[in-house]
Every structure is written in structure tokens, then in C-alpha cells.
PDB file of C-alpha atoms in Angstrom:
ATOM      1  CA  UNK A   1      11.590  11.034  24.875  1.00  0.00           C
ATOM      2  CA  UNK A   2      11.673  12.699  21.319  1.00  0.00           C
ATOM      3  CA  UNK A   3      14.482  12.157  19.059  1.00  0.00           C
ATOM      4  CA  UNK A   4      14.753  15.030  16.184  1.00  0.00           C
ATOM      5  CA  UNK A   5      17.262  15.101  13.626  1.00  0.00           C
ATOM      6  CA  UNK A   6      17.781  18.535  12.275  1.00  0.00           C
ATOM      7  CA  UNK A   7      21.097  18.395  10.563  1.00  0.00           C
ATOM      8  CA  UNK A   8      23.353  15.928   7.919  1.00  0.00           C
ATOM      9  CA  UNK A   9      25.160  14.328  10.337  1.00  0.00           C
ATOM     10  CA  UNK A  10      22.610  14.155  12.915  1.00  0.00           C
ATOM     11  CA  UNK A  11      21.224  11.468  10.307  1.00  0.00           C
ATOM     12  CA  UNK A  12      23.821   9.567   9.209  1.00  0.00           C
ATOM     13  CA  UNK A  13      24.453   8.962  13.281  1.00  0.00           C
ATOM     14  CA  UNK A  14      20.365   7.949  13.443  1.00  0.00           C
ATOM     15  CA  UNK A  15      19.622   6.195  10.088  1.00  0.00           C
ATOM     16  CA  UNK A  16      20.981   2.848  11.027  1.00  0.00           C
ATOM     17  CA  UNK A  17      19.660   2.434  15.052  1.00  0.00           C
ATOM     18  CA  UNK A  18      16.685   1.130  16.523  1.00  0.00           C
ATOM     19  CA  UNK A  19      14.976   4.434  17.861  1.00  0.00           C
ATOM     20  CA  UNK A  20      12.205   6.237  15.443  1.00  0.00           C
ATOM     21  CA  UNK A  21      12.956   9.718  14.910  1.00  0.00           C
ATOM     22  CA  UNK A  22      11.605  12.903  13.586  1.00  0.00           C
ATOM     23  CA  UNK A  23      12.829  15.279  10.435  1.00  0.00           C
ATOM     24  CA  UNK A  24      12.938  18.456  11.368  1.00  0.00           C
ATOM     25  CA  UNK A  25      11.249  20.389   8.819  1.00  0.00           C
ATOM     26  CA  UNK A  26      13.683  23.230   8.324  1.00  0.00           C
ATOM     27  CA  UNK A  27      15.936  20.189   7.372  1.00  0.00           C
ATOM     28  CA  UNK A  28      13.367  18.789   4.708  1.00  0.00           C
ATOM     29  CA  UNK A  29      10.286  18.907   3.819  1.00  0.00           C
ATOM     30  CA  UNK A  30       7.278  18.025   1.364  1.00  0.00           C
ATOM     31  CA  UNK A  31       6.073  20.827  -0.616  1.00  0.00           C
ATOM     32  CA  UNK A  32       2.472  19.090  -1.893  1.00  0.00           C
ATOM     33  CA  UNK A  33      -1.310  19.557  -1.636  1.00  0.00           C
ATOM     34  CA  UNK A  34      -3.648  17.091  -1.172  1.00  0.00           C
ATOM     35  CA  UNK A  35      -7.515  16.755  -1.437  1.00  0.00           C
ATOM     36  CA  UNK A  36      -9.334  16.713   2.084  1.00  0.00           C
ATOM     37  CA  UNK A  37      -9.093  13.287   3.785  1.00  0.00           C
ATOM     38  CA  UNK A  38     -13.043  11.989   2.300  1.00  0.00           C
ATOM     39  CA  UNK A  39     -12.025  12.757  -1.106  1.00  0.00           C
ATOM     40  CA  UNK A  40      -9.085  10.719  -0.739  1.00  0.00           C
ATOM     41  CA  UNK A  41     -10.737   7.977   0.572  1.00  0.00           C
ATOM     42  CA  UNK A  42     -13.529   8.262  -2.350  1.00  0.00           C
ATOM     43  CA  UNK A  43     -11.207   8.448  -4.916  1.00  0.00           C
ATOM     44  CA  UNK A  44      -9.064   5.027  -3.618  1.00  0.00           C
ATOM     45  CA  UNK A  45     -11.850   3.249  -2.408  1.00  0.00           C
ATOM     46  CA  UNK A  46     -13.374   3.103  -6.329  1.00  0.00           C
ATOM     47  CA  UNK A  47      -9.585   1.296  -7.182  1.00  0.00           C
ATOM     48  CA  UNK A  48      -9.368  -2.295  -7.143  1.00  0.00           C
ATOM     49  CA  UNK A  49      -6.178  -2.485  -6.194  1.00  0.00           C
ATOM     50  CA  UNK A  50      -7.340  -0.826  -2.733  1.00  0.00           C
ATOM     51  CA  UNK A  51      -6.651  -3.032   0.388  1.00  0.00           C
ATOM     52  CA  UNK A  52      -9.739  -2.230   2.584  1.00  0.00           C
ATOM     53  CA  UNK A  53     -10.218  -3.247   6.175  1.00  0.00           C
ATOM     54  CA  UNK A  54     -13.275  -2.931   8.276  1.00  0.00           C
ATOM     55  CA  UNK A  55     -12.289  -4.429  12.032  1.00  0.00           C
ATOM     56  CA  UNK A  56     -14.648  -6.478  13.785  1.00  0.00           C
ATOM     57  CA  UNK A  57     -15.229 -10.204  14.779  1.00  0.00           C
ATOM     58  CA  UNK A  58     -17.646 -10.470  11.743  1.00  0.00           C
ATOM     59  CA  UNK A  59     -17.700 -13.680   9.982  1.00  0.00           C
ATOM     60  CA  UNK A  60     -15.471 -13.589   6.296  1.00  0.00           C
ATOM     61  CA  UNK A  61     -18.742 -13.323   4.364  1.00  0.00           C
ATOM     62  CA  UNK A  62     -20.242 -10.398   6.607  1.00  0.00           C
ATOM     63  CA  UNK A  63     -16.539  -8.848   6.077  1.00  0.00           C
ATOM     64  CA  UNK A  64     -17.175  -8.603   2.627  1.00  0.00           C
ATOM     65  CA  UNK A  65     -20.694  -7.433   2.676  1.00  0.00           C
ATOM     66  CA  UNK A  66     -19.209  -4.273   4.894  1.00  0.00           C
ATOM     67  CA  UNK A  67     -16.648  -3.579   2.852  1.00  0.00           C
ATOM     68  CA  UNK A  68     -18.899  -4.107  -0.309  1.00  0.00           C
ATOM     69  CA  UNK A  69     -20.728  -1.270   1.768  1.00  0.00           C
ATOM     70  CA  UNK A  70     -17.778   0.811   1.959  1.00  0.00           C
ATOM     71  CA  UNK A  71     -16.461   1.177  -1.566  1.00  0.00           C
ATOM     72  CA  UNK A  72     -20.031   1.736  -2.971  1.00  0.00           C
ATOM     73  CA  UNK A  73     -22.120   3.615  -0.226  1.00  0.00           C
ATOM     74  CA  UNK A  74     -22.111   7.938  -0.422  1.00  0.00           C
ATOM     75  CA  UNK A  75     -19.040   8.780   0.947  1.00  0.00           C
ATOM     76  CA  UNK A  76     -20.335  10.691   4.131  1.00  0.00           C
ATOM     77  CA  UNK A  77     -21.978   7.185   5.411  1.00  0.00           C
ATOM     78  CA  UNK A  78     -18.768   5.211   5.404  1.00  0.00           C
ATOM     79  CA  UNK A  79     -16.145   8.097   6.408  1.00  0.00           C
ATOM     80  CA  UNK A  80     -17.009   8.001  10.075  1.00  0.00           C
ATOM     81  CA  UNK A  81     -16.989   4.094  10.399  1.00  0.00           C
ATOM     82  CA  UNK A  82     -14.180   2.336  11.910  1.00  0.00           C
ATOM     83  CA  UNK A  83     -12.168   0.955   8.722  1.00  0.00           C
ATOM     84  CA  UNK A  84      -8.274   1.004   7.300  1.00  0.00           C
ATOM     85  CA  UNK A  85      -7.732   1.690   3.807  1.00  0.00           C
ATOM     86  CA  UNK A  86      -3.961   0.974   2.007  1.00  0.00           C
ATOM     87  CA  UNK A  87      -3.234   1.036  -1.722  1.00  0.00           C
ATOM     88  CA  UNK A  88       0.241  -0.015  -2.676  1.00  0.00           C
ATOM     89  CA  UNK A  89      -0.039   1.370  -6.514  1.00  0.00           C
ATOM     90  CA  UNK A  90      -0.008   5.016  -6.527  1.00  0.00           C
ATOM     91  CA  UNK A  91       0.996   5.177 -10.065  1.00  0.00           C
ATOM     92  CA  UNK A  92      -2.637   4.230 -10.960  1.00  0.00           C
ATOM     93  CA  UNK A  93      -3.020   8.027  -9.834  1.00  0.00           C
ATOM     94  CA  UNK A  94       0.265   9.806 -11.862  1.00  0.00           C
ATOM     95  CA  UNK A  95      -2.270  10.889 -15.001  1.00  0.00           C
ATOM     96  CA  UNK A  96      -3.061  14.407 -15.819  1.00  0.00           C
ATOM     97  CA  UNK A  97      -6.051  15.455 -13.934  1.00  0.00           C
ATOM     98  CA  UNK A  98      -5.786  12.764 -11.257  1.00  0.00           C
ATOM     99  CA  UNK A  99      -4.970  13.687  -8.009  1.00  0.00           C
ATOM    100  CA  UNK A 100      -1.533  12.468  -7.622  1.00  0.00           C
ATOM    101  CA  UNK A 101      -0.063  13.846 -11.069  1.00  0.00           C
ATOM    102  CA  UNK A 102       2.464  16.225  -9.458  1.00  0.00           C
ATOM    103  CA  UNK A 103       3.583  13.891  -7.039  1.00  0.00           C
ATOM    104  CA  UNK A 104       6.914  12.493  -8.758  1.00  0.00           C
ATOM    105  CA  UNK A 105       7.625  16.051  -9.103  1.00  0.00           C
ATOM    106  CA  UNK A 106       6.897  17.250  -5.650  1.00  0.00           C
ATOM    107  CA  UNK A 107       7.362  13.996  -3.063  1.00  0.00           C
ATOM    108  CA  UNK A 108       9.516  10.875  -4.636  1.00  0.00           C
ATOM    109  CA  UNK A 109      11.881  13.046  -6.970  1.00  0.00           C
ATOM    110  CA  UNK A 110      12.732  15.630  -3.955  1.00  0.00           C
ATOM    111  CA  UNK A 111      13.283  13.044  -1.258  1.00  0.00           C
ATOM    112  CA  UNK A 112      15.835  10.864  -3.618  1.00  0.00           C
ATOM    113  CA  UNK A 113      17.637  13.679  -4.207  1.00  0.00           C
ATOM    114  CA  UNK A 114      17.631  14.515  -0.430  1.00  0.00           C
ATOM    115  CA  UNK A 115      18.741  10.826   0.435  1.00  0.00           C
ATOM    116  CA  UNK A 116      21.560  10.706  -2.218  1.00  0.00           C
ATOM    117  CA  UNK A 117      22.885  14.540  -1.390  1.00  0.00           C
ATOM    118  CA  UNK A 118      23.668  13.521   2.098  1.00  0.00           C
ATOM    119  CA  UNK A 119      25.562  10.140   0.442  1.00  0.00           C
ATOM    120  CA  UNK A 120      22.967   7.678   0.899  1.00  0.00           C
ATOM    121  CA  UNK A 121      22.296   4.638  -1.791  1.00  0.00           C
ATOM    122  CA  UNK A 122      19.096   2.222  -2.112  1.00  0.00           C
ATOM    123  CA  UNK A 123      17.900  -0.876  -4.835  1.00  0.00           C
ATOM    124  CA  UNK A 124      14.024   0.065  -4.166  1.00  0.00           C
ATOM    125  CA  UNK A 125      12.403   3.132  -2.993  1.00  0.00           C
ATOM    126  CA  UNK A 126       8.174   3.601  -3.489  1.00  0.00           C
ATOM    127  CA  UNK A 127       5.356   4.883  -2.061  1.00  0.00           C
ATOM    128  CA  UNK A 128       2.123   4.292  -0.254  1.00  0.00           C
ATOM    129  CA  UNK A 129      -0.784   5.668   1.064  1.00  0.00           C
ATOM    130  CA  UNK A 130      -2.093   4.410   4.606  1.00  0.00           C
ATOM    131  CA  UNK A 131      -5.427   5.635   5.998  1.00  0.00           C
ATOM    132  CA  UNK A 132      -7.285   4.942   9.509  1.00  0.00           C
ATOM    133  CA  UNK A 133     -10.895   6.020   9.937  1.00  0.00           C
ATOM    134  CA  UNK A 134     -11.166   7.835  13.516  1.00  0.00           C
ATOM    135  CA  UNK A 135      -9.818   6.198  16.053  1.00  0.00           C
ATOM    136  CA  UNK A 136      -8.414   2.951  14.953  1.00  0.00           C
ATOM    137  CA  UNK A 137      -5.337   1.549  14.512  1.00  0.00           C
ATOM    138  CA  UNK A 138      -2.938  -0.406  12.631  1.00  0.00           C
ATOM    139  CA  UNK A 139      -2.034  -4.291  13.701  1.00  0.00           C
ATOM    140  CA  UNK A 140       1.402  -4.513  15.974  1.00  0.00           C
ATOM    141  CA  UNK A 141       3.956  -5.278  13.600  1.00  0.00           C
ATOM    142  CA  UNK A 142       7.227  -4.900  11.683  1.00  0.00           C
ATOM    143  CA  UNK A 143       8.168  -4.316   8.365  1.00  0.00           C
ATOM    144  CA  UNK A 144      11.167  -5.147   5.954  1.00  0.00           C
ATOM    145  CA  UNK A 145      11.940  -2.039   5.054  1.00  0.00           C
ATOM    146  CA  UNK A 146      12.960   1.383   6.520  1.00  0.00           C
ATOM    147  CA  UNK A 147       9.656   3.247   6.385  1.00  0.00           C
ATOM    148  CA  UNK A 148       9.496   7.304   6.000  1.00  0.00           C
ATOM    149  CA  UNK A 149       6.010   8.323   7.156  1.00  0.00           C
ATOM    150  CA  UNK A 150       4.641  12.166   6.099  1.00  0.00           C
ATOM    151  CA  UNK A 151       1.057  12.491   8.084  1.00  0.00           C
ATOM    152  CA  UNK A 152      -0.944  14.222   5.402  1.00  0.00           C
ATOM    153  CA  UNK A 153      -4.254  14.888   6.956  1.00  0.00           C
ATOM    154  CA  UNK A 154      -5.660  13.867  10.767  1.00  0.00           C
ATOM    155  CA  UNK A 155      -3.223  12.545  13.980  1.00  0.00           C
ATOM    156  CA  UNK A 156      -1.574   9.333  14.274  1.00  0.00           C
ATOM    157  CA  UNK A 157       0.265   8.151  17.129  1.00  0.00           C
ATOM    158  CA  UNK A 158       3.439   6.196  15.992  1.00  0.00           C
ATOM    159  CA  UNK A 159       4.131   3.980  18.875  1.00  0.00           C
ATOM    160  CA  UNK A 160       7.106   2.036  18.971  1.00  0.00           C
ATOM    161  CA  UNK A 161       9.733   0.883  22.257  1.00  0.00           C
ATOM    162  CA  UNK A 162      12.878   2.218  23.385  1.00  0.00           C
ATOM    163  CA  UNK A 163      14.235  -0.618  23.113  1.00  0.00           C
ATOM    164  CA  UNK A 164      12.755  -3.221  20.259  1.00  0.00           C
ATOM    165  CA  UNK A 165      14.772  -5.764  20.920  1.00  0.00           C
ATOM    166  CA  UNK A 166      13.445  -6.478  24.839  1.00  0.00           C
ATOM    167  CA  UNK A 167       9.823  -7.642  22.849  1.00  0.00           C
ATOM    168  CA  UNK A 168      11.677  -8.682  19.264  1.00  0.00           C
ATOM    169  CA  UNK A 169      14.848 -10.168  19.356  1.00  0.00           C
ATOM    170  CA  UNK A 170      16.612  -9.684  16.143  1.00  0.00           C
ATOM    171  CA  UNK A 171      16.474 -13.325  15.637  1.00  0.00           C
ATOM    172  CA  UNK A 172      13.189 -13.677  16.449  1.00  0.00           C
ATOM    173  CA  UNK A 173      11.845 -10.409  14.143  1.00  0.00           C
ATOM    174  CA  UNK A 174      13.753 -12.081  11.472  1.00  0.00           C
ATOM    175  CA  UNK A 175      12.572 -15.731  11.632  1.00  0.00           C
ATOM    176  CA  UNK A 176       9.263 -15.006  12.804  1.00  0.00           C
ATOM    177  CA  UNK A 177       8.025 -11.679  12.118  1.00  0.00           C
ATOM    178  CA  UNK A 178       4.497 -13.358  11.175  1.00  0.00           C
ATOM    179  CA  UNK A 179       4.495 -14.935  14.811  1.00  0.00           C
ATOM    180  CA  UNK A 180       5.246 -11.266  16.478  1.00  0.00           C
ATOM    181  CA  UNK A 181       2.412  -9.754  14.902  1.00  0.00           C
ATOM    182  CA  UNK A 182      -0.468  -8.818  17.092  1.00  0.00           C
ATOM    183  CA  UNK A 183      -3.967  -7.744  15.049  1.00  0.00           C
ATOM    184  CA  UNK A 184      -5.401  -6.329  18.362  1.00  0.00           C
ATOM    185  CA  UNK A 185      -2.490  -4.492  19.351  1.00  0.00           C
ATOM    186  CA  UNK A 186       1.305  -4.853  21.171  1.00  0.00           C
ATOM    187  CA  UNK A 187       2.265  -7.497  23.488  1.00  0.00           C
ATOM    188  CA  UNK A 188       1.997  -6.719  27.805  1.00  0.00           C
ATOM    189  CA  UNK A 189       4.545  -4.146  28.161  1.00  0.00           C
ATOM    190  CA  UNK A 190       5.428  -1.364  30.880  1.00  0.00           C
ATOM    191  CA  UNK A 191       3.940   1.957  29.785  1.00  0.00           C
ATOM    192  CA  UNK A 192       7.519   3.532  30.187  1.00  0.00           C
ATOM    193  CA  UNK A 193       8.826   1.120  27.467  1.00  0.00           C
ATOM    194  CA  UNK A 194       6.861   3.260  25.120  1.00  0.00           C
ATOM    195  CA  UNK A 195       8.750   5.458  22.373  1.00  0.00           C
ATOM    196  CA  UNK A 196       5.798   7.105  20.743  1.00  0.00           C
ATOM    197  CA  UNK A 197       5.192  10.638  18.376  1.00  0.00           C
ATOM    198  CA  UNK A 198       2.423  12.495  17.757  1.00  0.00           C
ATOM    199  CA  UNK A 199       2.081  13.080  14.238  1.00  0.00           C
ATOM    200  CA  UNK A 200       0.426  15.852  12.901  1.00  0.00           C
ATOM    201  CA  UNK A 201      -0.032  17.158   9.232  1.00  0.00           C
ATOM    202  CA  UNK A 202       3.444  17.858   7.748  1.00  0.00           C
ATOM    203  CA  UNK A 203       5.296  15.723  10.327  1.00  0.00           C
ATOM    204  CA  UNK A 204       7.907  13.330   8.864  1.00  0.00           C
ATOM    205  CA  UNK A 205       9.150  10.301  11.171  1.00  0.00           C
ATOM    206  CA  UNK A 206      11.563   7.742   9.944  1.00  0.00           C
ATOM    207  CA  UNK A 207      10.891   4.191  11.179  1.00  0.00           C
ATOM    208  CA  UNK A 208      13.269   1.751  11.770  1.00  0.00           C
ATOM    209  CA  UNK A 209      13.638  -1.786   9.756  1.00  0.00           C
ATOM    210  CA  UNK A 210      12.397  -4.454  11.723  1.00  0.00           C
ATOM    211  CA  UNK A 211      11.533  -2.649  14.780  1.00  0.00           C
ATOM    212  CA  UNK A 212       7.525  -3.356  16.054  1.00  0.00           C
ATOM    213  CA  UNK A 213       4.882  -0.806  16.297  1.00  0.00           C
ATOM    214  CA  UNK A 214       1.567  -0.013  16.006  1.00  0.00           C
ATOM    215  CA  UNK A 215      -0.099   3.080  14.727  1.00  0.00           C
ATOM    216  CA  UNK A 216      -3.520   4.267  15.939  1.00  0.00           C
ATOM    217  CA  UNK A 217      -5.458   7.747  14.517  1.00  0.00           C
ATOM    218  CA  UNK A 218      -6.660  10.635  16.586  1.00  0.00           C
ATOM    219  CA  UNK A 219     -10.559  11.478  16.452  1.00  0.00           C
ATOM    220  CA  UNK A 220     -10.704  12.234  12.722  1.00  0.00           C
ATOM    221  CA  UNK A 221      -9.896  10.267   9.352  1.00  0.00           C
ATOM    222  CA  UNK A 222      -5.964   9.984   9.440  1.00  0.00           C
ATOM    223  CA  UNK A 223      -3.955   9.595   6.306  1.00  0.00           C
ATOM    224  CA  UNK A 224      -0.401   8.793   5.640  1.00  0.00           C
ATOM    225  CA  UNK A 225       1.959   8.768   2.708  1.00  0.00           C
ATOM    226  CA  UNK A 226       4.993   5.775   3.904  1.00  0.00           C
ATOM    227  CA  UNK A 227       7.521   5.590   1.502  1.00  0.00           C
ATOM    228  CA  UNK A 228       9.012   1.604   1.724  1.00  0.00           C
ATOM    229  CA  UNK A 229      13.292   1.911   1.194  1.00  0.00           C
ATOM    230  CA  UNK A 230      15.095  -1.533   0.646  1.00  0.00           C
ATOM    231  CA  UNK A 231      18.979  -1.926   0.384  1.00  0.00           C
ATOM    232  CA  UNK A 232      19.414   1.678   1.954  1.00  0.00           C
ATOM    233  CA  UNK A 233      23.167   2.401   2.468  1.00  0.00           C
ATOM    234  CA  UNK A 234      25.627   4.962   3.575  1.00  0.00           C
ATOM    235  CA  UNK A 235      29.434   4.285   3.456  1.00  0.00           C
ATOM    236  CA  UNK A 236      28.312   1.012   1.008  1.00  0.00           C
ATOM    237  CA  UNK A 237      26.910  -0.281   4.375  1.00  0.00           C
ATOM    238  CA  UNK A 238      23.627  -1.829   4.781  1.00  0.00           C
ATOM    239  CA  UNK A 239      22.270  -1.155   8.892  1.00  0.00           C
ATOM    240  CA  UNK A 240      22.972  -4.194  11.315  1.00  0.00           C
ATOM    241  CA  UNK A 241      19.043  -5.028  10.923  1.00  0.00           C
ATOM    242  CA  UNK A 242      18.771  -5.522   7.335  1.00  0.00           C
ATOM    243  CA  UNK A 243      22.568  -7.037   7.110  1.00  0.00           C
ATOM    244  CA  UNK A 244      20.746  -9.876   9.424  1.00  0.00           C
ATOM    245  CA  UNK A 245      17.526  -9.410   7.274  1.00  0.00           C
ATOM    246  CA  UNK A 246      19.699 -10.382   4.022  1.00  0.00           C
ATOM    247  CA  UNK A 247      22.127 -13.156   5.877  1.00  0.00           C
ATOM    248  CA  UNK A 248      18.187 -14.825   5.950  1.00  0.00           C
ATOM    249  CA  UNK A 249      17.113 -14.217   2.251  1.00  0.00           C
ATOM    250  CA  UNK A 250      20.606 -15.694   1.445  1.00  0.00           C
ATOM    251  CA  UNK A 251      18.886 -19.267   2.936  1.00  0.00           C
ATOM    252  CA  UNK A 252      15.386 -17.945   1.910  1.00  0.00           C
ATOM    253  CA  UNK A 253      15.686 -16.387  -1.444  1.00  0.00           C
ATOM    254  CA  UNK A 254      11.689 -16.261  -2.237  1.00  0.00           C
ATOM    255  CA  UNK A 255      11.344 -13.979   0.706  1.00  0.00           C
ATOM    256  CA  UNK A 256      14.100 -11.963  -0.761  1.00  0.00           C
ATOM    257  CA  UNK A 257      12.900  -8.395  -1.287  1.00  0.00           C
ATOM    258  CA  UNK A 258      15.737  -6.448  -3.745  1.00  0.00           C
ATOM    259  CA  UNK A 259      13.721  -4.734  -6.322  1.00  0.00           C
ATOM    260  CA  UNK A 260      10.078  -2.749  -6.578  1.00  0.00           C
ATOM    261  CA  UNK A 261       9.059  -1.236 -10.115  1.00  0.00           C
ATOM    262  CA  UNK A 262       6.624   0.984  -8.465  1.00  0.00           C
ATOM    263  CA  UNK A 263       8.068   4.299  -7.653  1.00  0.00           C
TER     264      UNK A 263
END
């Protein structure tokens, strides 16, 4: 099963369900290059605002001994060890002569204009960089947020279900996302429940709000740009996931998530 949207109204029938899709990319595309996958990692790894991960059953202070490791060792003695790697604050790399000056210009700028040319409206749109050392994977979970994910470099196999709500009721994925989330992978399930794409460089999937998955990398370093949309609309309307997401915040409002200054 592989859904692909390839025209206007192909989208505005998808945006809003609870199956991933694909963007065909003679419908849109990113136009940017990007350093190869080690320099990446060398050049976020340095930030402090990096979110570094290296799995294991290690105790908290060996944790931070191997990651201590990580952000200081040569980079060819780290890039083949299991590890994830997230920053949340690209804009630390928007100056001349770093390597994500152009990409206002090339990435966020183009794909607002794409969103709002085919009538669509949003309070907080941003960007972030996701990257899994060779085969490893992300947690099971679910985020807040309609999630557009552009595989930059490596494979990554976005695995999601059919049907979400048979392992997350809506309730349940919006009381207790926390309590859904599985660090070594998805619940039990039946193989055939299994929604999943292969995504290679250039490939553009849009992942539903509130929907569980889990992400593991091919045999190489794997790196991802996901850009995070809150308050998405189209017709004024949010999708039935968030408009339960926000009916919560409305008895919740410190989990409420309307606006992001980083863009």
C-alpha cells in the first residue's frame, strides 16, 4: 500500500486523514544542496543546542561519557556508531558562510508559498533536522503536529499503521501520548497492519498529527529535514485530530502549542 498525491486536490482530499502519504515530486519539490551526511553531523554535533542520543542500557553517567565521546572525538570514529542526533534551532545555521544560509530561500519560503497557493493557512510552521547513525531508529511515537519529512541523505523507513486508531485511540493519543510511547519500538502488531515508505534522498512524505510511528535508517548515516506545522487549515478548518488535540489544550492550556518563533 502506497498512497501518492500528485495533484491539488489529491491533497486537500489527504491532508486531514490518518494515512501517511507521499508528494510526488513533479508536484513539489526542494531545490537545495547539502553537505555529505559526516559533515552534517560534525558541524551540529559542535552546537549546544544539539539533542544527542547514543542507545544502550548504559547507566546516565556512562551516557554522558559516550556522548561526551561523540561531540568531541574525529568525526570518522563516531559516524559509524549507533547514535540519533536532532537540533530544533536551525537558525543558529542561517549566517553567511554557514551551511544552511540559503535555506529560507530554497526550503521554508518555497513550501509556504506551496501550502498557501493551494488555500491552506497555519499559526506555526519550522524546521528540523533529524539524523540516525546506520541502522537505528527513532522511539514509537506521535507528535502534535503535522510533520513534512524531506530524506536528505541515507534511507529511512517511515513506518506507521493503516489504521492508527486500532493501537491509539484518539482519546487515548490525546490524553496519553507519553504512555503510548515505546523507546524500543511499536507495540505487538500483525505485520499486515503496517503502512510503511521507503524514503530515499529527495522523497517527501507528509505525516499525520497524532498518528504513531517509528522511523528506523537503512545501512548508512540517514538524515532528515521535518518541518513541524501547528493550526494547519483549509476551508478555516482545523483536521478532526488536532480539533480533538485543541478541545484538550482548552482544559490544558500549558500544553497548548499555538505559536513557534523559529522558522
Amino acid at each position: 500500500m502506497q498512497i501518492i498525491v500528485r495533484t491539488e486536490d489529491e491533497l486537500k482530499h489527504r491532508w486531514n486523514g490518518l494515512q501517511n502519504f507521499l508528494i510526488d515530486p513533479e508536484f513539489f519539490r526542494f531545490d537545495m544542496a547539502f553537505p555529505p551526511a559526516d559533515e552534517i553531523v560534525d558541524i551540529l554535533r559542535r552546537d549546544g543546542q544539539a539533542r544527542i542520543n547514543i542507545p544502550g542500557d548504559d547507566s546516565e553517567d556512562e551516557k554522558k561519557a559516550r556522548v561526551e565521546e561523540f561531540k568531541t572525538l574525529p568525526v570518522a570514529d563516531v559516524i559509524d556508531r549507533p547514535f540519533s542526533l536532532a537540533h530544533f534551532h536551525l537558525q543558529n545555521f542561517y549566517g553567511e558562510g554557514q551551511f544552511l544560509r540559503d535555506f529560507q530561500k530554497k526550503v521554508m519560503i518555497p513550501w509556504r508559498t506551496f501550502l498557501a497557493s493551494n488555500g491552506f493557512t497555519w499559526q506555526r510552521c519550522y524546521p528540523i533536522i533529524f539524523i540516525s547513525g546506520r541502522n537505528c531508529s527513532s522511539s514509537y511515537h506521535m507528535d502534535t503536529s503535522h510533520v513534512v519529512a524531506w530524506q536528505v541523505w541515507g534511507v529511512k523507513y517511515f513506518n506507521a499503521f493503516k489504521d492508527p486508531y486500532k493501537y491509539a485511540p484518539l482519546h487515548d493519543a490525546v490524553n496519553n501520548r507519553e504512555a503510548l510511547r515505546g523507546p524500543n519500538g511499536p507495540p505487538d502488531h500483525d505485520p499486515g497492519d503496517i503502512l510503511s515508505y521507503r524514503m530515499e534522498k529527495g522523497d517527501l512524505l507528509w505525516n499525520q498529527l497524532l498518528t504513531p510511528h517509528w522511523v528506523p535508517a537503512g545501512d548508512s548515516v540517514a538524515v532528515s529535514v521535518n518541518i513541524s506545522h501547528g493550526g494547519i487549515a483549509f476551508g478555516g478548518r482545523f483536521s478532526p485530530n488536532e480539533t480533538a488535540l485543541r478541545k484538550r489544550w482548552e482544559s490544558h492550556p500549558k500544553e497548548a502549542w499555538l505559536v513557534d518563533v523559529r522558522y
